mmCIF file of C-alpha atoms and ligand atoms in Angstrom:
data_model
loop_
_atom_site.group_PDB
_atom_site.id
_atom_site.type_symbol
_atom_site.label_atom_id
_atom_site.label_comp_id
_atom_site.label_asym_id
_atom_site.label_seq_id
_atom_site.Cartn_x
_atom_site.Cartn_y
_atom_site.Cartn_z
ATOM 1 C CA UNK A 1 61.832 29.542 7.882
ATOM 2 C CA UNK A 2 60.786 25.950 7.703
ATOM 3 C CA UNK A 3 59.288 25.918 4.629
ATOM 4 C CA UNK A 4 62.355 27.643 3.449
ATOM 5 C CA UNK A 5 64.770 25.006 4.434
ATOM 6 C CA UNK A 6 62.366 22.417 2.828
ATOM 7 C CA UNK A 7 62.825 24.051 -0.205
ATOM 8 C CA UNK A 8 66.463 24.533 -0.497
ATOM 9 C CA UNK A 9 66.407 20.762 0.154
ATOM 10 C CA UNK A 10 64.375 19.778 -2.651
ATOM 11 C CA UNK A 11 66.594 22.145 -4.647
ATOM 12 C CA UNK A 12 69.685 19.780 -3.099
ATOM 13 C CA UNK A 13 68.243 16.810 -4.405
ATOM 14 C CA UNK A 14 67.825 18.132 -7.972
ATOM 15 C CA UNK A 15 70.944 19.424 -8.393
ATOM 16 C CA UNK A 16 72.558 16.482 -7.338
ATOM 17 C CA UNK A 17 70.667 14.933 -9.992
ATOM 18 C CA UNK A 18 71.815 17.125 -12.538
ATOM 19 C CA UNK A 19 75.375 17.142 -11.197
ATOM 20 C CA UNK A 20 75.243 13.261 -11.856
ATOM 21 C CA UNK A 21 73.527 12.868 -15.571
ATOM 22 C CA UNK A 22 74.200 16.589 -17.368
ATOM 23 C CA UNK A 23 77.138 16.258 -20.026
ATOM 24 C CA UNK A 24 79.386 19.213 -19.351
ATOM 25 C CA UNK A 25 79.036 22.099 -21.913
ATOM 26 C CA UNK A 26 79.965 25.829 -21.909
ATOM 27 C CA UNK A 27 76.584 27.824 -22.836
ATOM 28 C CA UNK A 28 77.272 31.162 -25.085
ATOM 29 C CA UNK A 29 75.487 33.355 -22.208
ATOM 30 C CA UNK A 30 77.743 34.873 -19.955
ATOM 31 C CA UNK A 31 77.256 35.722 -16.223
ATOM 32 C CA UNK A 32 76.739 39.699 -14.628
ATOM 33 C CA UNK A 33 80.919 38.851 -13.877
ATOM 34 C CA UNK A 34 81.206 38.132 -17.574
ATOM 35 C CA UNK A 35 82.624 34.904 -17.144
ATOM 36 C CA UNK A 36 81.106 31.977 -19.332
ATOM 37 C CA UNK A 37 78.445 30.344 -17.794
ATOM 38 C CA UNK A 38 78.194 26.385 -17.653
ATOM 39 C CA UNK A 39 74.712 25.020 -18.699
ATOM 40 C CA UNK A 40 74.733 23.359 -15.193
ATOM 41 C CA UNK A 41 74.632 26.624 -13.660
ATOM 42 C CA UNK A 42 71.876 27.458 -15.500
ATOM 43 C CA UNK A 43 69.953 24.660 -14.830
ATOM 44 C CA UNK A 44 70.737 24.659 -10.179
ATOM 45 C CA UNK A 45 69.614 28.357 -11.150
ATOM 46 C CA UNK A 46 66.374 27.482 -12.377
ATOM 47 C CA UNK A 47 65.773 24.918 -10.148
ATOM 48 C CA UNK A 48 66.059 26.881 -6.942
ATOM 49 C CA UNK A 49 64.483 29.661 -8.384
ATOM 50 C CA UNK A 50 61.718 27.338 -9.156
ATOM 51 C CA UNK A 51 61.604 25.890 -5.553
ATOM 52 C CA UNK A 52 62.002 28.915 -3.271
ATOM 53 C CA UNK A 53 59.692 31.008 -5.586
ATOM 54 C CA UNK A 54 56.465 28.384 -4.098
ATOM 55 C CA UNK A 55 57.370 29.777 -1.054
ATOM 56 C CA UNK A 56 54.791 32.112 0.147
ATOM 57 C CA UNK A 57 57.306 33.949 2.823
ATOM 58 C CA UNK A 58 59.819 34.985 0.110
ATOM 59 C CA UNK A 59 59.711 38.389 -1.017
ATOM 60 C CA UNK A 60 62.826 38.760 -3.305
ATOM 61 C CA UNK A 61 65.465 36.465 -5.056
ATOM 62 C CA UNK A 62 68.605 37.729 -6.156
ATOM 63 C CA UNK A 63 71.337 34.739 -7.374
ATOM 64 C CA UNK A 64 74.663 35.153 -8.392
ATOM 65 C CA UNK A 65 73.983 34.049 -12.191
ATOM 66 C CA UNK A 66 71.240 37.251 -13.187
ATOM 67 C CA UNK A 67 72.313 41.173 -12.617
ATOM 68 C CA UNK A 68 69.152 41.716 -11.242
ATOM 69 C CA UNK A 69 66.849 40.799 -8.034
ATOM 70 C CA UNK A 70 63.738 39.397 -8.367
ATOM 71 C CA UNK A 71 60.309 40.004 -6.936
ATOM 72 C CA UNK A 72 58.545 36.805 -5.835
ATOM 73 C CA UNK A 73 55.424 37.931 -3.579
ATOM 74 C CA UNK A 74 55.212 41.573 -2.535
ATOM 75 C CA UNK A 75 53.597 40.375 0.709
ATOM 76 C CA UNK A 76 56.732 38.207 1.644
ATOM 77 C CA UNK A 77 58.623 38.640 4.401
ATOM 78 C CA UNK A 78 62.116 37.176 3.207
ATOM 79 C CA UNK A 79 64.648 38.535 0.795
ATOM 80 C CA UNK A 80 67.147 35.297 -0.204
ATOM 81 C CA UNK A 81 70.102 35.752 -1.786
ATOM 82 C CA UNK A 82 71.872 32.089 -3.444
ATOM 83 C CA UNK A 83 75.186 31.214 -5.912
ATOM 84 C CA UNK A 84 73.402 27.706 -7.239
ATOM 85 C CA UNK A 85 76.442 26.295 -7.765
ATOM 86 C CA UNK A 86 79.474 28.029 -6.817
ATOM 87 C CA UNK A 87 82.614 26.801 -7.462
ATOM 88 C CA UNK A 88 81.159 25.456 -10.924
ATOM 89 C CA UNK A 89 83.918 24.664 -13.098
ATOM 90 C CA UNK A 90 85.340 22.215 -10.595
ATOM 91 C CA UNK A 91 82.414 20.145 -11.799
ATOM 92 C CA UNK A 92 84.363 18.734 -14.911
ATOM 93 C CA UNK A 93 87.267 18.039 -12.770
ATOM 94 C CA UNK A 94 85.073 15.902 -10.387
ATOM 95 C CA UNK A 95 85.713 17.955 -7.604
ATOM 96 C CA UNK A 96 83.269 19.039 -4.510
ATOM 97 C CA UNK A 97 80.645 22.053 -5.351
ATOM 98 C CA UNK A 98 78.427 23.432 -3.223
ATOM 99 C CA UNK A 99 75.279 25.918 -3.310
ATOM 100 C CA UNK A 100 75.133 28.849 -1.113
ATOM 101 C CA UNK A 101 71.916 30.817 0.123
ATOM 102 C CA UNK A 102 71.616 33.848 2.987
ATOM 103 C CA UNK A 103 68.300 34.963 3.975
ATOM 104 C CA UNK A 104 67.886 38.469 5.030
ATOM 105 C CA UNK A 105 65.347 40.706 5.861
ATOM 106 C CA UNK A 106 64.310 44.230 4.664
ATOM 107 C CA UNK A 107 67.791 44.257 2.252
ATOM 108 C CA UNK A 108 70.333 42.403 1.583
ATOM 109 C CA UNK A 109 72.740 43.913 4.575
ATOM 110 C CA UNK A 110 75.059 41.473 6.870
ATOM 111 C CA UNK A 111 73.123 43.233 9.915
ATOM 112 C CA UNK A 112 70.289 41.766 8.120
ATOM 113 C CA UNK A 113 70.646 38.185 7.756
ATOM 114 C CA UNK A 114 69.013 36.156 9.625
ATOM 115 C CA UNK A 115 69.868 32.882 8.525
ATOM 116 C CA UNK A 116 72.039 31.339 5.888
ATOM 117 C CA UNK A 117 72.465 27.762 3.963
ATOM 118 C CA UNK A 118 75.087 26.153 2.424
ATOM 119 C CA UNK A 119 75.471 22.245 0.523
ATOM 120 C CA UNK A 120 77.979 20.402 -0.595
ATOM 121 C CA UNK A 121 77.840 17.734 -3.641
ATOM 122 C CA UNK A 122 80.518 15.960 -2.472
ATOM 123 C CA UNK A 123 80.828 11.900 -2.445
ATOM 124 C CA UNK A 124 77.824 12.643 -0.043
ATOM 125 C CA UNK A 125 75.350 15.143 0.011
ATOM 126 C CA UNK A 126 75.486 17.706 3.108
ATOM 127 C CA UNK A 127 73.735 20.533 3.972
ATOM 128 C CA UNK A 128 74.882 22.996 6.974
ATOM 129 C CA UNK A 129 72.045 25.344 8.307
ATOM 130 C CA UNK A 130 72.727 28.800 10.481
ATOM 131 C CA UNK A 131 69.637 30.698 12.287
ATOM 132 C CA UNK A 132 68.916 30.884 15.662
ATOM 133 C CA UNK A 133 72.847 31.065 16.568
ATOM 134 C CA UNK A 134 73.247 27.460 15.936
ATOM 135 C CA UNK A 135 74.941 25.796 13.185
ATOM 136 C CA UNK A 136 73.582 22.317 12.370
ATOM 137 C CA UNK A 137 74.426 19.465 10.044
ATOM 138 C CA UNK A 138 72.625 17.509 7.916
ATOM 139 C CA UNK A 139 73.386 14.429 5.414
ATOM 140 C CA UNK A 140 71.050 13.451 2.583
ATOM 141 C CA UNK A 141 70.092 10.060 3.778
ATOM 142 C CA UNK A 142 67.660 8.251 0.954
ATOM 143 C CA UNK A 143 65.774 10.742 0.522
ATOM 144 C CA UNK A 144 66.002 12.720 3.685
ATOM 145 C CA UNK A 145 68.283 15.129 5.330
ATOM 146 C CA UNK A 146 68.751 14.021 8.678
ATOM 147 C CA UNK A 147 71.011 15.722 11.348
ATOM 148 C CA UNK A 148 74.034 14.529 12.259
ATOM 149 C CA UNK A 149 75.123 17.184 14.891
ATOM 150 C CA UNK A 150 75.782 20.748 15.357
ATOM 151 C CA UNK A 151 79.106 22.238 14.301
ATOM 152 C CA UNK A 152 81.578 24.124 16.884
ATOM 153 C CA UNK A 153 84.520 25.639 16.012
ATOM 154 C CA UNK A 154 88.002 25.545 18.750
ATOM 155 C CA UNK A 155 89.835 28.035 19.511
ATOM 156 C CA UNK A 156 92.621 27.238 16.849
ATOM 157 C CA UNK A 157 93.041 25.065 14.039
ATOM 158 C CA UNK A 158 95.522 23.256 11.754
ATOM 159 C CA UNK A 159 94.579 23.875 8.330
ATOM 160 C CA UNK A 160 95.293 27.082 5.746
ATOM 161 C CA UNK A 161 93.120 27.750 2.634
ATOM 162 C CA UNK A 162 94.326 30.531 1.230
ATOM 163 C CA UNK A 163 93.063 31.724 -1.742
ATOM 164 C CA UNK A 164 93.919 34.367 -4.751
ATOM 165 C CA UNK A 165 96.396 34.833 -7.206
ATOM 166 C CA UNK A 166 99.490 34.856 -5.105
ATOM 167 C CA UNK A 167 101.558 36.783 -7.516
ATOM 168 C CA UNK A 168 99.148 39.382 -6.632
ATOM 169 C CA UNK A 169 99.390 39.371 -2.819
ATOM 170 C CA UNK A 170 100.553 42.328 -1.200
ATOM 171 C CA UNK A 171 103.998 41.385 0.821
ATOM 172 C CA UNK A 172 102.174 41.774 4.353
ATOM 173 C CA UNK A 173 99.160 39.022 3.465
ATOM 174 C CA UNK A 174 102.204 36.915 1.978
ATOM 175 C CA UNK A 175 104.194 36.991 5.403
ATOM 176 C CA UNK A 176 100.881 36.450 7.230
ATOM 177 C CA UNK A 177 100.126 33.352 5.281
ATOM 178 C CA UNK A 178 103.565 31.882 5.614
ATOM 179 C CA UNK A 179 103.677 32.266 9.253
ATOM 180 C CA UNK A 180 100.678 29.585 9.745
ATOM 181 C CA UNK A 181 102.703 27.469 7.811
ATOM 182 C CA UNK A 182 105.608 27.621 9.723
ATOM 183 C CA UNK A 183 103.437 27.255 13.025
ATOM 184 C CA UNK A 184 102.555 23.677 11.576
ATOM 185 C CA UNK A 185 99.456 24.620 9.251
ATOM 186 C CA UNK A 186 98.520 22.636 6.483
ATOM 187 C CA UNK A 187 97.762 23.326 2.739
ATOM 188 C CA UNK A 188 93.742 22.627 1.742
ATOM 189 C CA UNK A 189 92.679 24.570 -0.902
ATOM 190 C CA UNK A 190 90.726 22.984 -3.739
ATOM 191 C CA UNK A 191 89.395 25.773 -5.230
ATOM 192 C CA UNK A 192 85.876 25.264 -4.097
ATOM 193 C CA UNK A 193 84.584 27.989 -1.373
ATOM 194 C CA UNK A 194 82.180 25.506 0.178
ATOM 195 C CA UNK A 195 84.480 22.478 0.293
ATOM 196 C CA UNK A 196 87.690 24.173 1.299
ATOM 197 C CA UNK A 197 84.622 25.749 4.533
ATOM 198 C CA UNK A 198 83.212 23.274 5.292
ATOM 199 C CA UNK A 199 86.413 21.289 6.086
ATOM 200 C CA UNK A 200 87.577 24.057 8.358
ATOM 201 C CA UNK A 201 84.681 24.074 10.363
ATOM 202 C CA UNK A 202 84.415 20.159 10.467
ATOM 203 C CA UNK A 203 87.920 19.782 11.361
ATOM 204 C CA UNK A 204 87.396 21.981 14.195
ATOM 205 C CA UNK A 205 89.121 25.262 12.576
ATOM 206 C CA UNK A 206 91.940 27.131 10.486
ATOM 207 C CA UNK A 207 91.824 30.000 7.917
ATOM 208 C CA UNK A 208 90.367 30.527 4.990
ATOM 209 C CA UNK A 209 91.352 33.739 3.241
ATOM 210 C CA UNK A 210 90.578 35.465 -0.123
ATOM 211 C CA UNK A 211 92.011 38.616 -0.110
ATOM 212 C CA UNK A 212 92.445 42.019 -1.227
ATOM 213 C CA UNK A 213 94.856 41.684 -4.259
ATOM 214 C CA UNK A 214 96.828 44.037 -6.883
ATOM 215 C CA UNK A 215 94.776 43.192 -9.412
ATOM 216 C CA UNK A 216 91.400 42.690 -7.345
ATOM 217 C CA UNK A 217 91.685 45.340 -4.516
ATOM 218 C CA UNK A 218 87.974 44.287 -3.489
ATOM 219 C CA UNK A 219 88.876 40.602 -3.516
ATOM 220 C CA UNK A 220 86.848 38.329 -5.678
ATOM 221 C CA UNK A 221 84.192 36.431 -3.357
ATOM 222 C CA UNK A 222 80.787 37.881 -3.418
ATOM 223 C CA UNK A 223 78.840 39.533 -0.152
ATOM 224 C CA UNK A 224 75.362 38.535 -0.567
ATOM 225 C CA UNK A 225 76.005 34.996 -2.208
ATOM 226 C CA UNK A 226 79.120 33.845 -0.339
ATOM 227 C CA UNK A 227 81.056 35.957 1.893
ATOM 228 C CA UNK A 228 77.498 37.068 4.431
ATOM 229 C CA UNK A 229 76.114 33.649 4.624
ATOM 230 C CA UNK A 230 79.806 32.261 5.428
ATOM 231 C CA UNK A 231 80.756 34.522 7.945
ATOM 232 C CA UNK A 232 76.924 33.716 9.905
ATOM 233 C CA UNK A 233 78.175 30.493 9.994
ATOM 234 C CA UNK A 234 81.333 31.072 11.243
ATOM 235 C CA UNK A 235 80.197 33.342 13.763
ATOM 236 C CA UNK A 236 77.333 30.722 15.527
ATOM 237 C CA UNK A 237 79.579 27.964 15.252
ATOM 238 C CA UNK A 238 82.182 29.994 17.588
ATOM 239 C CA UNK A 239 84.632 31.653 15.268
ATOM 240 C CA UNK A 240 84.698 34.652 13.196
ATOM 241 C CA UNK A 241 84.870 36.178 9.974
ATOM 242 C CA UNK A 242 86.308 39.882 9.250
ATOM 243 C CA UNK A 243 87.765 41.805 5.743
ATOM 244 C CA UNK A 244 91.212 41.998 7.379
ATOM 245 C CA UNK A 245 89.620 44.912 9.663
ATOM 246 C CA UNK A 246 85.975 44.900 10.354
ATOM 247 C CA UNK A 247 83.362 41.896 10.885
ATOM 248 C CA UNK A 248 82.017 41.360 7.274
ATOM 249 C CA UNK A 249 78.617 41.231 8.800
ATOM 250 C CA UNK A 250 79.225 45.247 9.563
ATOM 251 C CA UNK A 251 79.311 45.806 5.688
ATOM 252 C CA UNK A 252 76.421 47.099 3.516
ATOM 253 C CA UNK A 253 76.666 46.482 -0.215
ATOM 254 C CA UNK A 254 76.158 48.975 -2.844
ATOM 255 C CA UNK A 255 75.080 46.241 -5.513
ATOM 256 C CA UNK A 256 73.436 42.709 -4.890
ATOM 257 C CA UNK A 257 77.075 41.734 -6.897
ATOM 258 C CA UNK A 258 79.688 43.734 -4.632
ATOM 259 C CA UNK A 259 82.604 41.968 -3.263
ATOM 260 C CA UNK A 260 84.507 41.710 -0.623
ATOM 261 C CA UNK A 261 88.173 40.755 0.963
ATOM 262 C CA UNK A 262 87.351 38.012 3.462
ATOM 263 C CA UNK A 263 88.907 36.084 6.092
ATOM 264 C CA UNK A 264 87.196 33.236 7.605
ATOM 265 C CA UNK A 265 88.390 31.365 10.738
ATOM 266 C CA UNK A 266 88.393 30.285 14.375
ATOM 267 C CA UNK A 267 89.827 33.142 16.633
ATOM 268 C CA UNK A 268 93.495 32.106 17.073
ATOM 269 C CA UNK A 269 93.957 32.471 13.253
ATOM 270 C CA UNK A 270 91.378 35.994 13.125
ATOM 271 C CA UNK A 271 93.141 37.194 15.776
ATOM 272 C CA UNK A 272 96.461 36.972 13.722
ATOM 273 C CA UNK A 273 94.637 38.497 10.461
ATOM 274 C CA UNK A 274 93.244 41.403 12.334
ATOM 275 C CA UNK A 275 96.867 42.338 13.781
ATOM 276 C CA UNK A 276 98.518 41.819 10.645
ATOM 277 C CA UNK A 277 96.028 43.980 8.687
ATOM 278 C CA UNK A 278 95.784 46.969 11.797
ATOM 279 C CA UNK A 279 99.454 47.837 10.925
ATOM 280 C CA UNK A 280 98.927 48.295 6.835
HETATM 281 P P1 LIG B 301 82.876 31.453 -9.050
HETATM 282 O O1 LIG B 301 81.867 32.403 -8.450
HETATM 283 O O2 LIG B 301 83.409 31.903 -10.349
HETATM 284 O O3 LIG B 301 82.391 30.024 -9.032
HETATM 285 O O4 LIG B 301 84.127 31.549 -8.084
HETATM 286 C C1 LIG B 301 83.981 31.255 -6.738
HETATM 287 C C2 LIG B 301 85.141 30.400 -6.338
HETATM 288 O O5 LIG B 301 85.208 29.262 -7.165
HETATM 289 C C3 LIG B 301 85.090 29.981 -4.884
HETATM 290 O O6 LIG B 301 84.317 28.840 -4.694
HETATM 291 C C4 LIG B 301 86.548 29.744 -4.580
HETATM 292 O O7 LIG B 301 86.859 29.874 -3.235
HETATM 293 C C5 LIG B 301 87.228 30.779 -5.403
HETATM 294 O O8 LIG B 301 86.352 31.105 -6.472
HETATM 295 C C6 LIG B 301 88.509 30.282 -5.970
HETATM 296 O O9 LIG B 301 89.128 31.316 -6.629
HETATM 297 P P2 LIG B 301 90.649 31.205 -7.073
HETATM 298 O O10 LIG B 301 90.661 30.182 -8.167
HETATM 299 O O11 LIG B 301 90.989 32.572 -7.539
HETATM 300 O O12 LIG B 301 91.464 30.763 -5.884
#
């Protein structure tokens, strides 16, 4: 697992590279979603593939910009699943990206993850690491990641991400949205997964939703890239992280690309998801 993390953070340091010199262009290839893929994406693709696939423990790759899986070494025992640079078109904006990676074993099932990985390209770098039912910290310090602390959720928080097309929210997830807001919750929602998390759980909690909509009943954010590795984070550092019913950890994909509605939060705020969504 070691040699793992080492990896993903010589990936970090490249793709902050690249985040700081590329010119931002759109590339004619399009991702397995079909949207247009930027030539940055590309590029944090290749380099993690390129770093993780030294790695003699890692079996499979499967990332968010090919259709298909990859096998690495037959005789690894690792399957990781990554988005390189999710949140992507923020880039040209100047806004905070991250990468996201979950590390399973045997498939790519929530009951199978055993660790997951996120970092954010923010004014600093950071990189948050879940396994062993901790969640630590780390901040890119010349060179190095060194660890700051480890992260712990409270009970209840203060701030609301909520994400979608709201248009498209059904009346219930509307009402349930509003009512943080009239308890005293505050708007933070940049548009960035990875930002908009990892200032819930630094904060010390809130909600981040992305649900279920008209037009995208299965919700938009993807299992094995963002919504498993997410919700193993939320659960070690104290809080929880459901599709409006069940733990999204309980959920097996069909496809490496399936999505899911997801709720992500400490328990005051899950608490008020799951008994909004039990009556629908
Ligand atoms: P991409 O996979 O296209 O980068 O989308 C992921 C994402 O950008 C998340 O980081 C973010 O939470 C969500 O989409 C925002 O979606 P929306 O703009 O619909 O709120």
């Amino acid at each position: 697992m070691q040699e793992i993390l080492v990896a993903i953070q010589k990936s970090a340091m490249r793709i902050k590279k690249a985040i700081d010199v590329k010119d931002i262009g759109y590339s004619q290839e399009q991702n397995s979603s079909g949207e247009t893929q930027l030539q940055l994406d590309i590029q944090c693709d290749l380099i993690i593939e390129e770093e993780l696939s030294h790695v003699a423990s890692v079996h499979t790759l499967a990332s968010e910009e090919k259709e298909e899986s990859m096998l690495i070494n037959k005789d690894g025992k690792y399957l990781i699943g990554f988005d390189p640079l999710d949140g992507s078109s923020l880039v040209d904006v100047n806004l905070s990206v991250g990468s996201i990676f979950g590390i399973y074993k045997n498939d790519f099932t929530g009951a199978n993850m055993i660790a997951s990985c996120y970092v954010v390209y923010g004014p600093r770098v950071e990189l948050v690491f879940a396994y062993e039912g901790k969640v630590k910290l780390y901040l890119l310090q010349a060179g190095d990641f060194e660890f700051v602390k480890e992260i712990h959720l409270k009970e209840k928080g203060n701030l609301n991400a909520p994400g979608g097309t709201q248009q498209n929210w059904e009346p219930y997830h509307k009402e349930m949205v509003d009512s943080f807001f009239q308890e005293g919750y505050r708007l933070r929602y940049s548009g960035g997964m990875v930002p908009d998390l990892h200032q819930i759980l630094l904060k010390g909690g809130g909600l981040f939703s992305y649900p279920g909509t008209s037009d995208r009943p299965e919700g938009k954010l993807r299992q094995v890239f963002e919504v498993f590795p997410f919700a193993m984070i939320f659960e070690f550092a104290g809080g929880a992280a459901i599709d409006g019913k069940m733990r999204v950890l309980d959920q097996t994909p069909k496809h490496v690309h399936d999505t899911s509605p997801c709720f992500f939060g400490s328990n005051y705020e899950i608490e008020r998801v799951k008994t909004t969504y039990e009556r629908v």
